[in-house]
Tab-separated table of C-alpha atoms in Angstrom:
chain	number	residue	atom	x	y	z
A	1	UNK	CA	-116.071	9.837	-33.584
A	2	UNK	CA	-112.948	8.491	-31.977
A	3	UNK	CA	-114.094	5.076	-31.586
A	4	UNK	CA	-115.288	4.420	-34.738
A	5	UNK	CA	-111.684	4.886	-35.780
A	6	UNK	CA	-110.356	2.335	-32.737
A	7	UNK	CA	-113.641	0.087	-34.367
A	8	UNK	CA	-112.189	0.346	-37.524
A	9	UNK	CA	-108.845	-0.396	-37.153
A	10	UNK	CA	-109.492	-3.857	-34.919
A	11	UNK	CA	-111.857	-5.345	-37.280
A	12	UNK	CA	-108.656	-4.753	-39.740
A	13	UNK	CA	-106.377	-6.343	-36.961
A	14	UNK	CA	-109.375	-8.840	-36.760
A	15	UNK	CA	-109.114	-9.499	-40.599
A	16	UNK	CA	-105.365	-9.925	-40.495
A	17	UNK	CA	-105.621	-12.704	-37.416
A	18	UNK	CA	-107.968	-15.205	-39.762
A	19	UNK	CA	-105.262	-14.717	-42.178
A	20	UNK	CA	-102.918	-16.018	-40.379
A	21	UNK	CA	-105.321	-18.716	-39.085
A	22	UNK	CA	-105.847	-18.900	-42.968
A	23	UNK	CA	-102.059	-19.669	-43.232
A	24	UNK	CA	-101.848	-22.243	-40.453
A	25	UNK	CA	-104.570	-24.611	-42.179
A	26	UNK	CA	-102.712	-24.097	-45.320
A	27	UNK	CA	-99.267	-25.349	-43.464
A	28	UNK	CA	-97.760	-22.197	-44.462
A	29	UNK	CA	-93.995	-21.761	-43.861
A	30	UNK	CA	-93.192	-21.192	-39.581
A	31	UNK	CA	-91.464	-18.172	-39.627
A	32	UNK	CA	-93.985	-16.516	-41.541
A	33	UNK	CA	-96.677	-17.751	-39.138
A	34	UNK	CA	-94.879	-15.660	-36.629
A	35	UNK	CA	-93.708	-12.586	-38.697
A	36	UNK	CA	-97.775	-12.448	-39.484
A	37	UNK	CA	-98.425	-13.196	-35.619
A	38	UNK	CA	-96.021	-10.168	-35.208
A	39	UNK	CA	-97.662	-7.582	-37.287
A	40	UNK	CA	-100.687	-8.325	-36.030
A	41	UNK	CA	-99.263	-7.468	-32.502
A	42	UNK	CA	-97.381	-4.502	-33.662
A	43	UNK	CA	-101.090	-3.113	-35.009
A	44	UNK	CA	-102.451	-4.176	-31.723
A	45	UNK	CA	-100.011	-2.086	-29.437
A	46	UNK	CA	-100.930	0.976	-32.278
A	47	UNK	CA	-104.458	0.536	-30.948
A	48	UNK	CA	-103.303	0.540	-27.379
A	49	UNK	CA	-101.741	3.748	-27.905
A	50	UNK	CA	-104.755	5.140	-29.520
A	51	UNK	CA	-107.547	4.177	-27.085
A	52	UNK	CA	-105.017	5.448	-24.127
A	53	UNK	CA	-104.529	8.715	-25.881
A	54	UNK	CA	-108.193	9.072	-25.895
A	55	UNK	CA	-108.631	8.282	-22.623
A	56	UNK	CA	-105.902	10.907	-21.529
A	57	UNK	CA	-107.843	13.570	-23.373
A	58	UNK	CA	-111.601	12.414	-21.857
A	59	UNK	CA	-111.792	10.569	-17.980
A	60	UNK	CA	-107.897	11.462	-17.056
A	61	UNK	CA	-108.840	15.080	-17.507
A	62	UNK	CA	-112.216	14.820	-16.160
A	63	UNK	CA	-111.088	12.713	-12.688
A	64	UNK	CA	-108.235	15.217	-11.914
A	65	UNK	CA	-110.105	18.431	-12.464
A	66	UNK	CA	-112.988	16.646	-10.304
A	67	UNK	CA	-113.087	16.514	-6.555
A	68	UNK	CA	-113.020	13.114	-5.894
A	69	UNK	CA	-109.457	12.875	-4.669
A	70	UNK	CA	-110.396	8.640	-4.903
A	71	UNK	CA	-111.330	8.528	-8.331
A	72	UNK	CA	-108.519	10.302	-9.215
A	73	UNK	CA	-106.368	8.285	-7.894
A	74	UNK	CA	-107.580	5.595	-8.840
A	75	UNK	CA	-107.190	6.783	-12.831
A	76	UNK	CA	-103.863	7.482	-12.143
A	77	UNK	CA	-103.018	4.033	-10.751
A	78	UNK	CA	-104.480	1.967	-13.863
A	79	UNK	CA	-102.422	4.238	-16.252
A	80	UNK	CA	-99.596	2.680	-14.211
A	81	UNK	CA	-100.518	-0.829	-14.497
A	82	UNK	CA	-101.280	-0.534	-18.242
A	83	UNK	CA	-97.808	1.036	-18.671
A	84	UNK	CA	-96.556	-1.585	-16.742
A	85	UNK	CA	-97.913	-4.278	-19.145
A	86	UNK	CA	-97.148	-2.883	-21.984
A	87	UNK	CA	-93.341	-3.405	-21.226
A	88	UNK	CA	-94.482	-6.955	-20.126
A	89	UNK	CA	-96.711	-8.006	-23.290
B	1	UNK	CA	-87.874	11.348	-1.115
B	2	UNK	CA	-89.508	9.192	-3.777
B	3	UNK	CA	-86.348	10.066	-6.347
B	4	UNK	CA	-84.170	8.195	-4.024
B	5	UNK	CA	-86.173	4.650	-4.135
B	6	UNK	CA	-85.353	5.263	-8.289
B	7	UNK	CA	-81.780	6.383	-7.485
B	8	UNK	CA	-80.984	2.956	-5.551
B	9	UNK	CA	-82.766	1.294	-8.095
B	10	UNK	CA	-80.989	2.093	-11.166
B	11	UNK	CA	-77.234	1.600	-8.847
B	12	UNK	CA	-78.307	-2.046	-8.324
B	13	UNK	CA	-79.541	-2.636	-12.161
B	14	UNK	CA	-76.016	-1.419	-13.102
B	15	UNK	CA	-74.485	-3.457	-10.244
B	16	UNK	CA	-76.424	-6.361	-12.294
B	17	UNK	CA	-74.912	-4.712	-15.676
B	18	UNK	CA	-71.316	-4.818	-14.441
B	19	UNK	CA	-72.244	-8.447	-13.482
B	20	UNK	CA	-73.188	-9.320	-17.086
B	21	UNK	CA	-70.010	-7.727	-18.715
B	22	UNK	CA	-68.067	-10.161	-16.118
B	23	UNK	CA	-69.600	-13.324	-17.168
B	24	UNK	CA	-69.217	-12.024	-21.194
B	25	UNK	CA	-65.341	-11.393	-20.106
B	26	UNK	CA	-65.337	-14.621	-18.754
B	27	UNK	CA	-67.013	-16.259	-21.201
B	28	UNK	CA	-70.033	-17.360	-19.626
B	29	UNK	CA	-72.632	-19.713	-21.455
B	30	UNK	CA	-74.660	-17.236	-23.979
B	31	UNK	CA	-77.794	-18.338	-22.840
B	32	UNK	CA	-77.336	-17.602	-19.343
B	33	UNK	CA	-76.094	-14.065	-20.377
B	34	UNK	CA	-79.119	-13.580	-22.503
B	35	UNK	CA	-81.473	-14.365	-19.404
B	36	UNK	CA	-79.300	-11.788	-17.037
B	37	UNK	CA	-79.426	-9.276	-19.873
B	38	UNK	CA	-83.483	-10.206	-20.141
B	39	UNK	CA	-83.420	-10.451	-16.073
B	40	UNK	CA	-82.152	-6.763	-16.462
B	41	UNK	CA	-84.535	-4.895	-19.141
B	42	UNK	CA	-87.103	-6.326	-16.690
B	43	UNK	CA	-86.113	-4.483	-13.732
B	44	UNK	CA	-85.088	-1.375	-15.947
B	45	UNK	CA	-89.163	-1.889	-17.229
B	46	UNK	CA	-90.061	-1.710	-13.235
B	47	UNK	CA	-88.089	1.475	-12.519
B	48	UNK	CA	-89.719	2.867	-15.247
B	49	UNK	CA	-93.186	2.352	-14.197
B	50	UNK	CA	-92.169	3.393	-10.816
B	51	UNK	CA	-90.977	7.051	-12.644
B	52	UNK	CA	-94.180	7.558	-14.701
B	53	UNK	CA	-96.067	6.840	-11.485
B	54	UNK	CA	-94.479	9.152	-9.986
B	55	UNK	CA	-94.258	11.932	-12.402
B	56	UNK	CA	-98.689	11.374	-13.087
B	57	UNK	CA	-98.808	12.329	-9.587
B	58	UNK	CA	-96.661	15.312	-9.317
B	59	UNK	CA	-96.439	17.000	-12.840
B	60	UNK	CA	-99.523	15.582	-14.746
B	61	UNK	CA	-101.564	16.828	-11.468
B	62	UNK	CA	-100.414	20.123	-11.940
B	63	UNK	CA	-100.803	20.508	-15.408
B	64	UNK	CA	-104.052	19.173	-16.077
B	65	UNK	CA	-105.380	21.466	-13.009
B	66	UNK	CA	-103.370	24.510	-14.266
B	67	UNK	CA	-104.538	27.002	-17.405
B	68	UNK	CA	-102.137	26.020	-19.706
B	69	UNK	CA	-103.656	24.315	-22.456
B	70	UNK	CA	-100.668	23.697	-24.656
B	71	UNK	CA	-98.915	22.455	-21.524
B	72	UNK	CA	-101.466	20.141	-20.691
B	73	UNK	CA	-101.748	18.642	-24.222
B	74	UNK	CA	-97.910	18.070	-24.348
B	75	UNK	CA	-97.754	16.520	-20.801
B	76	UNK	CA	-100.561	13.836	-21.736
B	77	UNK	CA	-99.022	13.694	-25.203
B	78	UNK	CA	-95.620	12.228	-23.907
B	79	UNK	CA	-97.299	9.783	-22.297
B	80	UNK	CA	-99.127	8.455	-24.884
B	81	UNK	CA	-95.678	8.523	-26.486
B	82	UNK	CA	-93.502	6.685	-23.848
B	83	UNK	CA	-96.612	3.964	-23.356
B	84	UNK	CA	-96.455	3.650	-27.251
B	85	UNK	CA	-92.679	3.169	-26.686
B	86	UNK	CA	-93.276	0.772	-23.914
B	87	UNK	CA	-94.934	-1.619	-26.501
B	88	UNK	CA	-91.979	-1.282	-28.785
B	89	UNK	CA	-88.456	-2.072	-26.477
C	1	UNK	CA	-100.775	-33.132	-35.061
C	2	UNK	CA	-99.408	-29.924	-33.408
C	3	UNK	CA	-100.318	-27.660	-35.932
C	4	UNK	CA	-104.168	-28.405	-34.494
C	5	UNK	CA	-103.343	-26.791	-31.234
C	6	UNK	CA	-101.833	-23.994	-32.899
C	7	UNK	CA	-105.033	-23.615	-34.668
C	8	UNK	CA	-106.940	-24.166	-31.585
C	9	UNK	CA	-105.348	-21.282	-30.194
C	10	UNK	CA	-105.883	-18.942	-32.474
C	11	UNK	CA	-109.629	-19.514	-33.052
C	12	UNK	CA	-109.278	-18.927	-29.346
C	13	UNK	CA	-107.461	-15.766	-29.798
C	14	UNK	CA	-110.024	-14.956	-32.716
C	15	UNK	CA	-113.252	-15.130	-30.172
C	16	UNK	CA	-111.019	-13.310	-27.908
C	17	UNK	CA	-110.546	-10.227	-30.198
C	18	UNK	CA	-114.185	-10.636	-31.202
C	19	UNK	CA	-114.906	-9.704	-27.948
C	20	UNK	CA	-112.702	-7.026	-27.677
C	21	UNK	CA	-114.169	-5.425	-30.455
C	22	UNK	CA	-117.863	-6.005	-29.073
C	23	UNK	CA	-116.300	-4.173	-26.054
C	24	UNK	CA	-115.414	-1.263	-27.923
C	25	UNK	CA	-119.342	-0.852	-29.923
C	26	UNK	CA	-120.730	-1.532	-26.523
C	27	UNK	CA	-118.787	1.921	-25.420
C	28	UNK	CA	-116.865	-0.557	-22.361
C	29	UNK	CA	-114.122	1.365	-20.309
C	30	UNK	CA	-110.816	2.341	-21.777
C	31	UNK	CA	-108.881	0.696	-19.779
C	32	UNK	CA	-110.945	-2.523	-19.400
C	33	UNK	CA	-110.381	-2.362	-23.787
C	34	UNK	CA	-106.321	-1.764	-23.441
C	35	UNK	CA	-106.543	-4.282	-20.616
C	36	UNK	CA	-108.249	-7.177	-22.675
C	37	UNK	CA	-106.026	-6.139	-25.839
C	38	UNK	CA	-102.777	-6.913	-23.730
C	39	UNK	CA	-104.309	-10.375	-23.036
C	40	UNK	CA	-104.732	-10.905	-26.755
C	41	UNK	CA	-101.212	-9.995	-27.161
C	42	UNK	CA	-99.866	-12.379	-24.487
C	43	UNK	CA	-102.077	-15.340	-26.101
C	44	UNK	CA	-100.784	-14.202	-30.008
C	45	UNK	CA	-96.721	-14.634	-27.789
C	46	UNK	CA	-97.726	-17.888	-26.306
C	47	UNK	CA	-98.919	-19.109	-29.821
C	48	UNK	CA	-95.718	-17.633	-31.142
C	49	UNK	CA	-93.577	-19.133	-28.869
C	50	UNK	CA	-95.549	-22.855	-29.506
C	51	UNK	CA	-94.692	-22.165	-33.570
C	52	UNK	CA	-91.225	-21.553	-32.993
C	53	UNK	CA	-90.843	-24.473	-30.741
C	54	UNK	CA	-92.315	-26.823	-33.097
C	55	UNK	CA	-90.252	-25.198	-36.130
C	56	UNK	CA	-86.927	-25.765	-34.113
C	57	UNK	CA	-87.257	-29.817	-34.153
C	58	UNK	CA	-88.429	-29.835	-37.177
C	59	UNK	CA	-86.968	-27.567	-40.016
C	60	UNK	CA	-84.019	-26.108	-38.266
C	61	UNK	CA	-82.388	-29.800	-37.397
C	62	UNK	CA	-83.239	-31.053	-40.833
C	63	UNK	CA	-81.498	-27.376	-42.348
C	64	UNK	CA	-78.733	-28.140	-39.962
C	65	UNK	CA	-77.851	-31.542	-40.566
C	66	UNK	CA	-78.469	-31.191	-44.631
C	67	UNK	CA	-75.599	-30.538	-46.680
C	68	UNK	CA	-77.234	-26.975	-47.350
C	69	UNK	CA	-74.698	-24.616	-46.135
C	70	UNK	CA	-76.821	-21.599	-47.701
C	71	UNK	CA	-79.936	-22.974	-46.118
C	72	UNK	CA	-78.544	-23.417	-43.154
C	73	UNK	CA	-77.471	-19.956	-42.811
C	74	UNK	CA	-81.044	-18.499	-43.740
C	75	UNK	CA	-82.628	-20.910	-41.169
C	76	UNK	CA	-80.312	-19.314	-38.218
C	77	UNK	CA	-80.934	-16.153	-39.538
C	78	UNK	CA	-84.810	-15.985	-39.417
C	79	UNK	CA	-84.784	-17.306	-35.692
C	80	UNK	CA	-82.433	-14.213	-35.015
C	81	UNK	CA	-84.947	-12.096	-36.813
C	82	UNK	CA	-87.679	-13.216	-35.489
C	83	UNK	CA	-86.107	-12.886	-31.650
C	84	UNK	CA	-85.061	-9.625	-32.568
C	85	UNK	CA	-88.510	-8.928	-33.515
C	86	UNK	CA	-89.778	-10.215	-30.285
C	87	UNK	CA	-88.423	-7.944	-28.440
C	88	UNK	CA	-89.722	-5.156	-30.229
C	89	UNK	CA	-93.243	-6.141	-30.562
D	1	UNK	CA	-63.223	-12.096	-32.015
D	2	UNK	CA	-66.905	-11.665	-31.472
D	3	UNK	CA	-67.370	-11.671	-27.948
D	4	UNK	CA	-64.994	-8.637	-28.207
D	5	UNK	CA	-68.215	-6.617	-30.323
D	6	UNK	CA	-70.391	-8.154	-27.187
D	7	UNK	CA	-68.239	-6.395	-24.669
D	8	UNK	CA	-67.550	-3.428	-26.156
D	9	UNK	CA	-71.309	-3.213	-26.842
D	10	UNK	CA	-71.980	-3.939	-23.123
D	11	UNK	CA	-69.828	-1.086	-21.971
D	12	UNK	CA	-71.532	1.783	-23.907
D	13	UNK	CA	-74.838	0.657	-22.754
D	14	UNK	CA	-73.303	0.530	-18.556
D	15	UNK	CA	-72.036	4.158	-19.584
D	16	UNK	CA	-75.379	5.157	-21.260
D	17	UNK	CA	-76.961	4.048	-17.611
D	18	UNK	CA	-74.637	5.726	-15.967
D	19	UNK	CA	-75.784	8.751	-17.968
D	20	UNK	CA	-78.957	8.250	-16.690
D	21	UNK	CA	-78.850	7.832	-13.124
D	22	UNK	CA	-76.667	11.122	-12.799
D	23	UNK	CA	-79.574	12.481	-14.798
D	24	UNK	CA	-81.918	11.358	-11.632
D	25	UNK	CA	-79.522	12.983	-9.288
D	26	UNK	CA	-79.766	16.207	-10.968
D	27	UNK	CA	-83.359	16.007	-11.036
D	28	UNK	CA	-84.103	15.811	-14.361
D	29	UNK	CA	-87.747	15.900	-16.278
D	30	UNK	CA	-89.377	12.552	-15.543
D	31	UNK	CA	-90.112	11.674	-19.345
D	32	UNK	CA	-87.062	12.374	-20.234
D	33	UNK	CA	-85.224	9.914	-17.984
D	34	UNK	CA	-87.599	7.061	-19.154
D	35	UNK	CA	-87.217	7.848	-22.905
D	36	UNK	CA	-83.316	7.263	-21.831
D	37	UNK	CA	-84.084	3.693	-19.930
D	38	UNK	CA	-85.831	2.613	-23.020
D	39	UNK	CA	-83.287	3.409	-25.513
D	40	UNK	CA	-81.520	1.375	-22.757
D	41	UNK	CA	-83.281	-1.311	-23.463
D	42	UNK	CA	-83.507	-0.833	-26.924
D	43	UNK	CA	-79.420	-1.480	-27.134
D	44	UNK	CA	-79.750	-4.105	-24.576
D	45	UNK	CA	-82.540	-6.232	-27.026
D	46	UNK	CA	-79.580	-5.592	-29.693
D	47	UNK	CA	-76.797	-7.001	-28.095
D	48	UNK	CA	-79.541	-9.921	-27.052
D	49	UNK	CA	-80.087	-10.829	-30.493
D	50	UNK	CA	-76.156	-10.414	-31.261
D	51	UNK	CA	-75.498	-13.140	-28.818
D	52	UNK	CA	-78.504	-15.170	-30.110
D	53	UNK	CA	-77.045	-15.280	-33.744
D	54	UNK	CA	-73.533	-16.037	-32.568
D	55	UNK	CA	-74.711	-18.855	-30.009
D	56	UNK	CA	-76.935	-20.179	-32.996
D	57	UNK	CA	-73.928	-20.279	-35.468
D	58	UNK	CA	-71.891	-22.246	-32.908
D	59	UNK	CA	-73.147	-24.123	-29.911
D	60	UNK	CA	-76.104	-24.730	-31.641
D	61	UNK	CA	-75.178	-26.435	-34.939
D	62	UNK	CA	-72.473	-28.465	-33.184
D	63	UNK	CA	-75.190	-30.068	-30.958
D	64	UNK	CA	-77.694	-30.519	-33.549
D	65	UNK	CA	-75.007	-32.391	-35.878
D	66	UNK	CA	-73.651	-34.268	-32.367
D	67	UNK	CA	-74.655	-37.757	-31.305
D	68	UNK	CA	-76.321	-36.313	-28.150
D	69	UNK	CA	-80.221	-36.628	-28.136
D	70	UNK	CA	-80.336	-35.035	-24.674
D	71	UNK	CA	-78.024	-32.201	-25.615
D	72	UNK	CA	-79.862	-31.218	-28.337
D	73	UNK	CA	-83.540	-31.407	-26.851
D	74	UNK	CA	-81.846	-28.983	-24.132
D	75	UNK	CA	-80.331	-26.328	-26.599
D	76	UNK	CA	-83.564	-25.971	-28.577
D	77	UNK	CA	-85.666	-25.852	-25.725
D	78	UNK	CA	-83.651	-22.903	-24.378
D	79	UNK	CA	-83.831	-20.685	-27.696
D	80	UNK	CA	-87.620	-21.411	-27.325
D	81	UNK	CA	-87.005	-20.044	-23.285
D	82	UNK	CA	-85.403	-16.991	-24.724
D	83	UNK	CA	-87.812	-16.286	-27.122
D	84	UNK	CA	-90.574	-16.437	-25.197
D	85	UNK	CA	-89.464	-14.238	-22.529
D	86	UNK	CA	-88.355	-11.775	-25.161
D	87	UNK	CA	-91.737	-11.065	-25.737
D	88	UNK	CA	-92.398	-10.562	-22.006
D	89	UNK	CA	-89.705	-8.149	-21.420
């Protein structure tokens, strides 16, 4: 199952964030605050990439081989706006 | 001609370029030619978006309705690539 | 205290990804996921942004006005690492 | 001279855009153009964080170790500016 591996890997991410909350309520050192905060980003965008790939592979597929010229284009348009954000986030 | 919207584009961002390589020449404050040099990744980021837009409804179209297999897999796998890439720059 | 609304944030953030990953066992909509998971991200650069702040009038004027030549060097260092880093994540 | 790295810098990334809008005249594969705007604005984020270290090791320290309260506030409240729109572009 696909998701179970998505599941997986953001209850990690999930682990790693009350670590760094961990770190704050021990007054741990700034910069390593963010380096943490960073990482956990970094594993965030992995799982991003991973859901989207999925998605590419199940519903993109599905709404372009379909009829519905509306739905399709409508799929197409939030892979745009997801792109977009990702060179925003 | 949708190619020509991207073609003016990508003359004004390097208009914009040429402008930051004056104010480094003339030794401009380095803040302000960090924030020119941010102001132009983020209209580089826009063009982009506009590109990938464009190519999901031309080529990805025709792939994913055509028989290649192998062709369709590579044509969603680049852009899971460029959106993973998109996180990263 | 500032480090409380750091920590504030974050537990924030936590819930946030909490839900996220409800999302995901609840089978929600790709897109809706990637979408939430970018919000995350922004949040986790907000918080980011907040640490550095608070680091730079605090630890980097007391490295900079110490007699600490060698720690004053590391200090400037991290924040270019950790801008460089920014940028990538 | 460091600007002189800055400049030089500056110029290969203009001519690596150049490369890339004669790549959109002659039509070239849509992926591959925006592969070439991000490692754009890959070298862009470098010379970025260039300038960021040399501003740090100059401006900055000379305001922090100055009399002027104002001055100060002003320069570390821009490096936070930076920062935080480094992680939005």
């Amino acid at each position: 199952m696909k998701s179970d591996d998505t599941l997986r890997r953001l209850k990690t991410i999930e682990g790693h964030l009350r670590g760094v909350i961990r770190m704050v309520e021990e007054d741990a050192y700034c910069i390593d605050v963010i380096r943490q905060i960073q990482a956990v980003e970094g594993a965030l965008n992995k799982v991003s990439a991973k859901i989207l790939e999925d998605h590419l592979n199940s519903c993109v597929i599905t709404a372009i081989q379909g009829e519905d010229m509306g739905e399709r284009q409508r799929v197409l348009q939030e892979i745009t706006e997801v792109f977009d954000m990702a060179n925003r986030v």
